[in-house]
PDB file of C-alpha atoms in Angstrom:
ATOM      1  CA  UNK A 658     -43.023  51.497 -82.296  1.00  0.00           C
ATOM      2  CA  UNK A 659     -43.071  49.279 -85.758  1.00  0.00           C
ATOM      3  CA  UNK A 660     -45.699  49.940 -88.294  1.00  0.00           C
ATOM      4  CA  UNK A 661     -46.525  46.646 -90.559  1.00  0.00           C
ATOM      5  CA  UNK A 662     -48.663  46.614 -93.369  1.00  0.00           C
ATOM      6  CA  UNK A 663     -50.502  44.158 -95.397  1.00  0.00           C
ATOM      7  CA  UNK A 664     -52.494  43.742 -98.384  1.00  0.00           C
ATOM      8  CA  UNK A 665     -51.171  44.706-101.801  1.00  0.00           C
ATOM      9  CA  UNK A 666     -50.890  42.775-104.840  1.00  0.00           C
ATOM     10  CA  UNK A 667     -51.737  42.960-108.400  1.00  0.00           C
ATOM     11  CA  UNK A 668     -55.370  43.682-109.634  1.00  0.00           C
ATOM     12  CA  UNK A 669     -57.130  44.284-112.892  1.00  0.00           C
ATOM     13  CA  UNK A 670     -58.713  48.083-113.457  1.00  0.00           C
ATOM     14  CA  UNK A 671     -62.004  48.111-111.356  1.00  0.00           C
ATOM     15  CA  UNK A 672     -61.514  45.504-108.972  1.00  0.00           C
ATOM     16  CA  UNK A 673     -60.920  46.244-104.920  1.00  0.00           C
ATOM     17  CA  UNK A 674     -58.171  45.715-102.596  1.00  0.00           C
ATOM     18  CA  UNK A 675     -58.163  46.550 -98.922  1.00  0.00           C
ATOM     19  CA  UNK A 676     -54.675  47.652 -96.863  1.00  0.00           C
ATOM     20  CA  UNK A 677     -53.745  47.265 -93.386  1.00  0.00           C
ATOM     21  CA  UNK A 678     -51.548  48.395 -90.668  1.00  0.00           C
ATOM     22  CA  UNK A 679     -50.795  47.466 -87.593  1.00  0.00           C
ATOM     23  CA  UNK A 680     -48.517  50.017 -84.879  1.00  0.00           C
ATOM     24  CA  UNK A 681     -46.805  47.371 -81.676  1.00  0.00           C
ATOM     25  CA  UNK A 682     -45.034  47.976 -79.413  1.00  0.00           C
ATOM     26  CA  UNK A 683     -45.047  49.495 -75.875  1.00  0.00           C
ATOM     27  CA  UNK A 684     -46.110  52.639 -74.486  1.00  0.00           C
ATOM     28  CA  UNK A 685     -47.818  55.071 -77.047  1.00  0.00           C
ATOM     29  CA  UNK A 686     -50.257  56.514 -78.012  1.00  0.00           C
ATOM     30  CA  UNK A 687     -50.929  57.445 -81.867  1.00  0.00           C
ATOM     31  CA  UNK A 688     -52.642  61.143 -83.113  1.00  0.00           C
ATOM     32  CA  UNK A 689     -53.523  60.715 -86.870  1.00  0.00           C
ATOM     33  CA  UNK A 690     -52.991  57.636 -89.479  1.00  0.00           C
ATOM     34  CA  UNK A 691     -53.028  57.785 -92.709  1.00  0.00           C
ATOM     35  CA  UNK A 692     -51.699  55.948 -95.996  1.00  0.00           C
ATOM     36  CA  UNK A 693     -49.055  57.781 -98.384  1.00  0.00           C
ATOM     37  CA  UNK A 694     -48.306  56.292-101.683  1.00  0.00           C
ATOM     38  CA  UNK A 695     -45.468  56.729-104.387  1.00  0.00           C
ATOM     39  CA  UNK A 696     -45.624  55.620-107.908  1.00  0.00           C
ATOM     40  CA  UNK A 697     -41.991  55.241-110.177  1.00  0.00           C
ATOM     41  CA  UNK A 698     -40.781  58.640-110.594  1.00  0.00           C
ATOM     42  CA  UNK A 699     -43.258  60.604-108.877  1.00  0.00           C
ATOM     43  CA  UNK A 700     -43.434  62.394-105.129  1.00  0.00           C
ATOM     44  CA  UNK A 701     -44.835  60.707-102.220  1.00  0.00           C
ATOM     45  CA  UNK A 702     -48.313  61.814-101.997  1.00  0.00           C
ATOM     46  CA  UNK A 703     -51.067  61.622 -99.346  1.00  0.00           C
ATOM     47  CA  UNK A 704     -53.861  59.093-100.482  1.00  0.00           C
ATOM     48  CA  UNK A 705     -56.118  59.074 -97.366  1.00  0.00           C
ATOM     49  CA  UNK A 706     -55.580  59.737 -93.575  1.00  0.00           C
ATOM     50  CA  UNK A 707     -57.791  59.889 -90.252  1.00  0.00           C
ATOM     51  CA  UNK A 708     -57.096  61.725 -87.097  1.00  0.00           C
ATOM     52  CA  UNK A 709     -57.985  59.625 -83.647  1.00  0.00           C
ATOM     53  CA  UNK A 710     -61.646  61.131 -83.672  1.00  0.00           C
ATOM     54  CA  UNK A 711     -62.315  59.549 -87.026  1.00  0.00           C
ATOM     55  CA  UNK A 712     -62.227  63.005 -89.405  1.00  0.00           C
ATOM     56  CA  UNK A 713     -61.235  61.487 -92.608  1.00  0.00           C
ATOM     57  CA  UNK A 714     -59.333  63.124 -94.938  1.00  0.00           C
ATOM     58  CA  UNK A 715     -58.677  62.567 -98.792  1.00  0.00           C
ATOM     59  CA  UNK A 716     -56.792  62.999-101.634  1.00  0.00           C
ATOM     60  CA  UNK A 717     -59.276  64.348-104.389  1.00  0.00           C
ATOM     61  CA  UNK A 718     -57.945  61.400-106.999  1.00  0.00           C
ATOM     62  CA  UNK A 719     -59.404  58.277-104.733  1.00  0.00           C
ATOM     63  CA  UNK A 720     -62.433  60.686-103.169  1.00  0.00           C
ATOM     64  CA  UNK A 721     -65.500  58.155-103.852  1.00  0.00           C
ATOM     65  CA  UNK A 722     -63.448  54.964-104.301  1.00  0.00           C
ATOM     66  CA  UNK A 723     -61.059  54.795-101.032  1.00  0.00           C
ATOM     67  CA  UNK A 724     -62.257  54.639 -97.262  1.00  0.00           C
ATOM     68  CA  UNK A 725     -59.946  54.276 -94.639  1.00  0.00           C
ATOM     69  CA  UNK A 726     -60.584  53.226 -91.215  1.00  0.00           C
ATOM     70  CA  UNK A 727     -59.016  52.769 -87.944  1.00  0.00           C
ATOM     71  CA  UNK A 728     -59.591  51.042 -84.430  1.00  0.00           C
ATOM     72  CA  UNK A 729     -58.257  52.835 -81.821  1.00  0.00           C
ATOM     73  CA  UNK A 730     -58.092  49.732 -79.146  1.00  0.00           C
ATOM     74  CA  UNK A 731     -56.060  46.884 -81.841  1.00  0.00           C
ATOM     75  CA  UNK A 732     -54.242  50.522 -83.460  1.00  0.00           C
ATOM     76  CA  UNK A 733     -54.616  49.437 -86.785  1.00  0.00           C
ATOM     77  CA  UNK A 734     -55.643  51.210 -89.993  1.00  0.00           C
ATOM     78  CA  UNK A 735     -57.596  50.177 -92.799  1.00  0.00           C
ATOM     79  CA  UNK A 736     -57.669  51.800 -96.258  1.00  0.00           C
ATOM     80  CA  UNK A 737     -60.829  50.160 -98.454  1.00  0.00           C
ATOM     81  CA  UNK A 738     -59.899  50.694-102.376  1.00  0.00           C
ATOM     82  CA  UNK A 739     -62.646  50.232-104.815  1.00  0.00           C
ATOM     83  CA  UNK A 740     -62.805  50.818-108.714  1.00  0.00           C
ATOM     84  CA  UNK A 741     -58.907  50.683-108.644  1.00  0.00           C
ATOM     85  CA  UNK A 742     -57.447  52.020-111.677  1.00  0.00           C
ATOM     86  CA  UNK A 743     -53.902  51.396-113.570  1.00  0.00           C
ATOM     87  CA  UNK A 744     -52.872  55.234-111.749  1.00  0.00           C
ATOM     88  CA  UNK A 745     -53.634  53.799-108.542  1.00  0.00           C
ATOM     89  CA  UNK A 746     -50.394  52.032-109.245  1.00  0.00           C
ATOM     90  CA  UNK A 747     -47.620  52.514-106.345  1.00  0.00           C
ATOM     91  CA  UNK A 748     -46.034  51.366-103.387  1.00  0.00           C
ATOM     92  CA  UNK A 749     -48.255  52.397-100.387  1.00  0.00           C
ATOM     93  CA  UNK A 750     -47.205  53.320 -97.178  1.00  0.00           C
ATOM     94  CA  UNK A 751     -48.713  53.552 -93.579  1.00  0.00           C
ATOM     95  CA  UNK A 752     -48.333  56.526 -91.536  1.00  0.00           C
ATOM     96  CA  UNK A 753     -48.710  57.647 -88.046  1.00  0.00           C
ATOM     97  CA  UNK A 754     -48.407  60.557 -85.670  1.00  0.00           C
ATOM     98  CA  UNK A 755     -47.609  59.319 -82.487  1.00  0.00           C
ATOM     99  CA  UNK A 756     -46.366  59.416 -79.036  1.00  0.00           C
ATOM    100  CA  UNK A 757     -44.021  57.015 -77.096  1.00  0.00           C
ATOM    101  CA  UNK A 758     -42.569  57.192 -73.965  1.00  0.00           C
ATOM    102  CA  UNK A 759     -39.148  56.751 -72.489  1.00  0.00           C
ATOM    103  CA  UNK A 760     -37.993  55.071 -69.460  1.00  0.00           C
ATOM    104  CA  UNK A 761     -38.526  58.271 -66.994  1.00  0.00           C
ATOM    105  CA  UNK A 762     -41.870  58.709 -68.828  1.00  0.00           C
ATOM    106  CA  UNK A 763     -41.103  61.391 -70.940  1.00  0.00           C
ATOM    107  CA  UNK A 764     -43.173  61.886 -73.950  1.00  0.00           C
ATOM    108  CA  UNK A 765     -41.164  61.512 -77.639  1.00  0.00           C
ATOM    109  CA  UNK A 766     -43.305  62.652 -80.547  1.00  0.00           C
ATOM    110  CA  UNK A 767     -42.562  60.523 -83.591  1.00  0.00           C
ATOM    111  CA  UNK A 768     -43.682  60.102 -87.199  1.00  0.00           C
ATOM    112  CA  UNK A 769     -43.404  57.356 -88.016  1.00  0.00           C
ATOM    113  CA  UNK A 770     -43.581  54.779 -91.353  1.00  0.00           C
ATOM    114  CA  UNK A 771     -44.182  51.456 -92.518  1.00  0.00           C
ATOM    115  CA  UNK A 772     -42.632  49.550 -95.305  1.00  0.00           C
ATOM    116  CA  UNK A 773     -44.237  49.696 -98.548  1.00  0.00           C
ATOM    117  CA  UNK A 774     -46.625  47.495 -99.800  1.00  0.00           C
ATOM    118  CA  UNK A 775     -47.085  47.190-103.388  1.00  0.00           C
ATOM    119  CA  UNK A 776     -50.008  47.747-105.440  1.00  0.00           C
ATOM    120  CA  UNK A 777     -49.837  47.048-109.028  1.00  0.00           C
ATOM    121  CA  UNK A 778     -53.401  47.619-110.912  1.00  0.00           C
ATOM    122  CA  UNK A 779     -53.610  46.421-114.788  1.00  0.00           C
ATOM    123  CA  UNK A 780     -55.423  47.442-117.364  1.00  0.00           C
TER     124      UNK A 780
END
């Protein structure tokens, strides 16, 4: 299963940008999304993520200015960022919890990531 995400780029302070990612491939089935992000020298660090009822969940930096979203049928997830500011600054990454199966059927739990996308917000 490949995760691809889209959407970054460079922004001035208060304008928007909206992330996407897309899981393909064959046989699975996928438990929670979110969206991770890492800025130069600092931890990877949970901005947002959504379980496959829809609970939401977020960091309390981007609470008010981030929504993320998710169809279950095209397995894609979404993350909405408004009011970006010049912290928002890192490379963002898609995550999932899922399931694939092998060729006898067997279920393999996996977490799995995208590649980064960057987003680079100026002052």
């Amino acid at each position: 299963v490949q995760l691809q995400a889209s959407g970054g780029g460079l922004v001035q302070a208060g304008g928007s940008l909206r992330l996407s990612c897309a899981a393909s491939g064959s046989r699975f089935s996928i438990n929670a999304m979110g969206w991770y992000r890492q800025a130069p020298g600092k931890q990877r660090e949970l901005v947002a993520d959504i379980t496959s009822g829809g609970r939401t969940n977020y960091a309390t930096s981007v609470q008010g200015r981030f929504t993320i979203s998710r169809d279950n049928v095209k397995n894609t997830v979404s993350l909405q960022m408004n009011s970006l500011k010049p912290e928002d600054t890192a490379v963002y990454y898609c995550n999932a919890d899922l399931i694939w199966y092998d060729h006898l059927g067997t279920p393999v739990a996996e977490n799995g990531w995208g590649l980064g996308t960057q987003v680079t917000v100026s002052s």
